[in-house]
PDB file of C-alpha atoms in Angstrom:
ATOM      1  CA  MET B   1      32.379  49.777 108.012  1.00 75.00           C
ATOM      2  CA  ILE B   2      34.556  50.635 110.986  1.00 84.00           C
ATOM      3  CA  ILE B   3      34.645  48.121 113.824  1.00 84.00           C
ATOM      4  CA  LYS B   4      33.467  49.817 117.008  1.00 83.00           C
ATOM      5  CA  ASN B   5      34.466  46.976 119.341  1.00 89.00           C
ATOM      6  CA  LYS B   6      37.749  48.127 120.879  1.00 90.00           C
ATOM      7  CA  ASP B   7      38.895  44.592 121.664  1.00 93.00           C
ATOM      8  CA  ARG B   8      38.368  43.481 118.060  1.00 93.00           C
ATOM      9  CA  ALA B   9      40.148  46.600 116.755  1.00 93.00           C
ATOM     10  CA  LYS B  10      43.089  45.919 119.082  1.00 95.00           C
ATOM     11  CA  GLU B  11      43.166  42.320 117.866  1.00 96.00           C
ATOM     12  CA  ILE B  12      43.374  43.497 114.246  1.00 97.00           C
ATOM     13  CA  LYS B  13      46.135  45.959 115.154  1.00 97.00           C
ATOM     14  CA  SER B  14      48.036  43.107 116.831  1.00 97.00           C
ATOM     15  CA  ILE B  15      47.689  40.930 113.739  1.00 97.00           C
ATOM     16  CA  LEU B  16      48.937  43.747 111.507  1.00 98.00           C
ATOM     17  CA  PHE B  17      51.821  44.391 113.901  1.00 97.00           C
ATOM     18  CA  GLU B  18      52.819  40.722 113.807  1.00 96.00           C
ATOM     19  CA  HIS B  19      52.664  40.720 109.997  1.00 97.00           C
ATOM     20  CA  LEU B  20      54.902  43.792 109.960  1.00 97.00           C
ATOM     21  CA  LYS B  21      57.401  42.040 112.224  1.00 95.00           C
ATOM     22  CA  GLU B  22      57.373  39.017 109.880  1.00 95.00           C
ATOM     23  CA  GLU B  23      58.141  41.361 106.972  1.00 95.00           C
ATOM     24  CA  ASN B  24      61.036  42.937 108.908  1.00 93.00           C
ATOM     25  CA  ALA B  25      59.395  46.364 108.742  1.00 94.00           C
ATOM     26  CA  PHE B  26      61.194  47.285 111.977  1.00 92.00           C
ATOM     27  CA  TRP B  27      64.637  46.306 110.707  1.00 90.00           C
ATOM     28  CA  SER B  28      66.304  49.451 112.031  1.00 89.00           C
ATOM     29  CA  TYR B  29      65.095  49.003 115.616  1.00 87.00           C
ATOM     30  CA  ALA B  30      66.242  46.690 118.366  1.00 88.00           C
ATOM     31  CA  PRO B  31      63.596  43.914 118.455  1.00 82.00           C
ATOM     32  CA  GLU B  32      62.867  44.374 122.143  1.00 85.00           C
ATOM     33  CA  SER B  33      62.250  48.111 121.678  1.00 89.00           C
ATOM     34  CA  VAL B  34      59.333  47.707 119.272  1.00 92.00           C
ATOM     35  CA  SER B  35      55.861  46.947 120.565  1.00 93.00           C
ATOM     36  CA  LEU B  36      52.341  47.760 119.517  1.00 94.00           C
ATOM     37  CA  ASP B  37      52.086  50.131 122.487  1.00 93.00           C
ATOM     38  CA  ASN B  38      54.850  52.419 121.196  1.00 92.00           C
ATOM     39  CA  ILE B  39      53.693  52.562 117.568  1.00 93.00           C
ATOM     40  CA  ARG B  40      51.352  55.448 116.723  1.00 95.00           C
ATOM     41  CA  ASP B  41      48.279  54.728 114.613  1.00 96.00           C
ATOM     42  CA  ASP B  42      49.621  56.787 111.702  1.00 97.00           C
ATOM     43  CA  GLN B  43      52.849  54.772 111.762  1.00 96.00           C
ATOM     44  CA  LEU B  44      50.928  51.488 111.809  1.00 97.00           C
ATOM     45  CA  ILE B  45      48.867  52.691 108.858  1.00 98.00           C
ATOM     46  CA  ALA B  46      51.874  53.846 106.833  1.00 97.00           C
ATOM     47  CA  LEU B  47      53.917  50.728 107.542  1.00 97.00           C
ATOM     48  CA  THR B  48      50.983  48.486 106.652  1.00 98.00           C
ATOM     49  CA  MET B  49      50.467  50.325 103.379  1.00 98.00           C
ATOM     50  CA  ARG B  50      54.171  50.171 102.603  1.00 97.00           C
ATOM     51  CA  TYR B  51      55.029  46.582 103.526  1.00 97.00           C
ATOM     52  CA  LEU B  52      51.866  44.468 103.609  1.00 98.00           C
ATOM     53  CA  ASP B  53      49.400  43.212 101.019  1.00 97.00           C
ATOM     54  CA  LEU B  54      45.937  44.329  99.960  1.00 97.00           C
ATOM     55  CA  ASP B  55      44.137  42.073 102.450  1.00 97.00           C
ATOM     56  CA  ASP B  56      46.042  43.654 105.325  1.00 98.00           C
ATOM     57  CA  ILE B  57      45.462  47.156 103.975  1.00 98.00           C
ATOM     58  CA  LYS B  58      41.759  46.342 103.768  1.00 96.00           C
ATOM     59  CA  GLN B  59      41.866  45.614 107.510  1.00 97.00           C
ATOM     60  CA  LEU B  60      43.029  49.187 108.107  1.00 97.00           C
ATOM     61  CA  PHE B  61      39.741  50.450 106.709  1.00 96.00           C
ATOM     62  CA  SER B  62      37.873  48.280 109.220  1.00 96.00           C
ATOM     63  CA  ILE B  63      39.542  49.914 112.242  1.00 96.00           C
ATOM     64  CA  PHE B  64      40.433  53.445 111.098  1.00 96.00           C
ATOM     65  CA  SER B  65      38.450  56.131 109.316  1.00 96.00           C
ATOM     66  CA  PHE B  66      39.080  56.854 105.656  1.00 97.00           C
ATOM     67  CA  ASN B  67      40.300  60.347 106.564  1.00 97.00           C
ATOM     68  CA  LYS B  68      42.778  59.059 109.156  1.00 97.00           C
ATOM     69  CA  ILE B  69      44.240  56.589 106.644  1.00 98.00           C
ATOM     70  CA  LYS B  70      44.470  59.218 103.942  1.00 97.00           C
ATOM     71  CA  LYS B  71      46.112  61.694 106.312  1.00 97.00           C
ATOM     72  CA  ALA B  72      48.736  59.122 107.394  1.00 97.00           C
ATOM     73  CA  TRP B  73      49.414  58.256 103.743  1.00 97.00           C
ATOM     74  CA  LYS B  74      49.817  61.918 102.797  1.00 95.00           C
ATOM     75  CA  MET B  75      52.059  62.697 105.782  1.00 94.00           C
ATOM     76  CA  LEU B  76      54.294  59.620 105.812  1.00 95.00           C
ATOM     77  CA  LEU B  77      54.352  57.982 102.373  1.00 96.00           C
ATOM     78  CA  VAL B  78      53.719  60.705  99.797  1.00 95.00           C
ATOM     79  CA  PRO B  79      56.796  62.741 100.856  1.00 92.00           C
ATOM     80  CA  GLU B  80      59.037  59.852  99.826  1.00 91.00           C
ATOM     81  CA  GLY B  81      58.517  60.969  96.233  1.00 87.00           C
ATOM     82  CA  GLU B  82      60.211  58.888  93.544  1.00 89.00           C
ATOM     83  CA  TYR B  83      61.171  56.113  95.943  1.00 93.00           C
ATOM     84  CA  LEU B  84      57.521  55.116  96.490  1.00 94.00           C
ATOM     85  CA  TYR B  85      56.080  56.735  93.378  1.00 94.00           C
ATOM     86  CA  THR B  86      54.492  53.630  91.840  1.00 95.00           C
ATOM     87  CA  LEU B  87      53.028  52.514  95.151  1.00 96.00           C
ATOM     88  CA  ASN B  88      51.692  55.993  95.934  1.00 96.00           C
ATOM     89  CA  ARG B  89      50.257  56.285  92.451  1.00 96.00           C
ATOM     90  CA  PHE B  90      48.357  53.037  93.015  1.00 97.00           C
ATOM     91  CA  PHE B  91      47.076  54.207  96.403  1.00 97.00           C
ATOM     92  CA  ALA B  92      45.960  57.537  94.954  1.00 97.00           C
ATOM     93  CA  TRP B  93      44.001  55.772  92.237  1.00 96.00           C
ATOM     94  CA  TYR B  94      42.706  52.668  94.037  1.00 97.00           C
ATOM     95  CA  TYR B  95      41.978  53.819  97.578  1.00 96.00           C
ATOM     96  CA  PHE B  96      41.630  57.581  97.278  1.00 96.00           C
ATOM     97  CA  LYS B  97      39.875  57.674  93.889  1.00 96.00           C
ATOM     98  CA  ALA B  98      42.131  60.250  92.246  1.00 95.00           C
ATOM     99  CA  LYS B  99      41.050  60.630  88.623  1.00 96.00           C
ATOM    100  CA  ARG B 100      44.569  61.747  87.655  1.00 96.00           C
ATOM    101  CA  PRO B 101      46.896  60.110  90.193  1.00 95.00           C
ATOM    102  CA  ASP B 102      50.088  61.581  88.705  1.00 94.00           C
ATOM    103  CA  ALA B 103      48.807  65.141  88.933  1.00 95.00           C
ATOM    104  CA  TYR B 104      47.323  64.483  92.363  1.00 95.00           C
ATOM    105  CA  LEU B 105      50.620  63.184  93.755  1.00 94.00           C
ATOM    106  CA  LYS B 106      52.514  66.087  92.234  1.00 94.00           C
ATOM    107  CA  SER B 107      50.138  68.582  93.845  1.00 94.00           C
ATOM    108  CA  LEU B 108      50.455  66.890  97.254  1.00 94.00           C
ATOM    109  CA  GLN B 109      54.242  66.867  97.027  1.00 90.00           C
ATOM    110  CA  THR B 110      54.359  70.510  95.914  1.00 90.00           C
ATOM    111  CA  ARG B 111      52.046  71.552  98.750  1.00 90.00           C
ATOM    112  CA  GLN B 112      54.229  69.755 101.304  1.00 86.00           C
ATOM    113  CA  LEU B 113      57.386  71.294  99.902  1.00 84.00           C
ATOM    114  CA  ASN B 114      55.852  74.768 100.032  1.00 86.00           C
ATOM    115  CA  GLU B 115      54.821  74.185 103.668  1.00 85.00           C
ATOM    116  CA  LEU B 116      58.385  73.192 104.552  1.00 82.00           C
ATOM    117  CA  LEU B 117      59.855  76.225 102.830  1.00 87.00           C
ATOM    118  CA  SER B 118      57.486  78.740 104.404  1.00 82.00           C
TER     119      SER B 118
END
């Protein structure tokens, strides 16, 4: 169930942002240049999925729609291919209910490659 209260959703985003800072997810940025206000939702989603644990990822589903989370995953994490293969395979199976996660990931990667080449 998605939280409709904007203040509560912002509070959850702030908590996730703080957890990401604790995990050094913004290691390549100057600390003063990173704030919740200049992080897009898709970036927050992808970074949370990449660096944080299942409880934090569960919070994403309380503030964002399933489709928005899946779209961010497909756009920002799936293209990393072999580097995040095991993690993406888990996400495909656990969160996105892919019956054959390996084949599903391969098809997503092929589709993205074809879009880049066309």
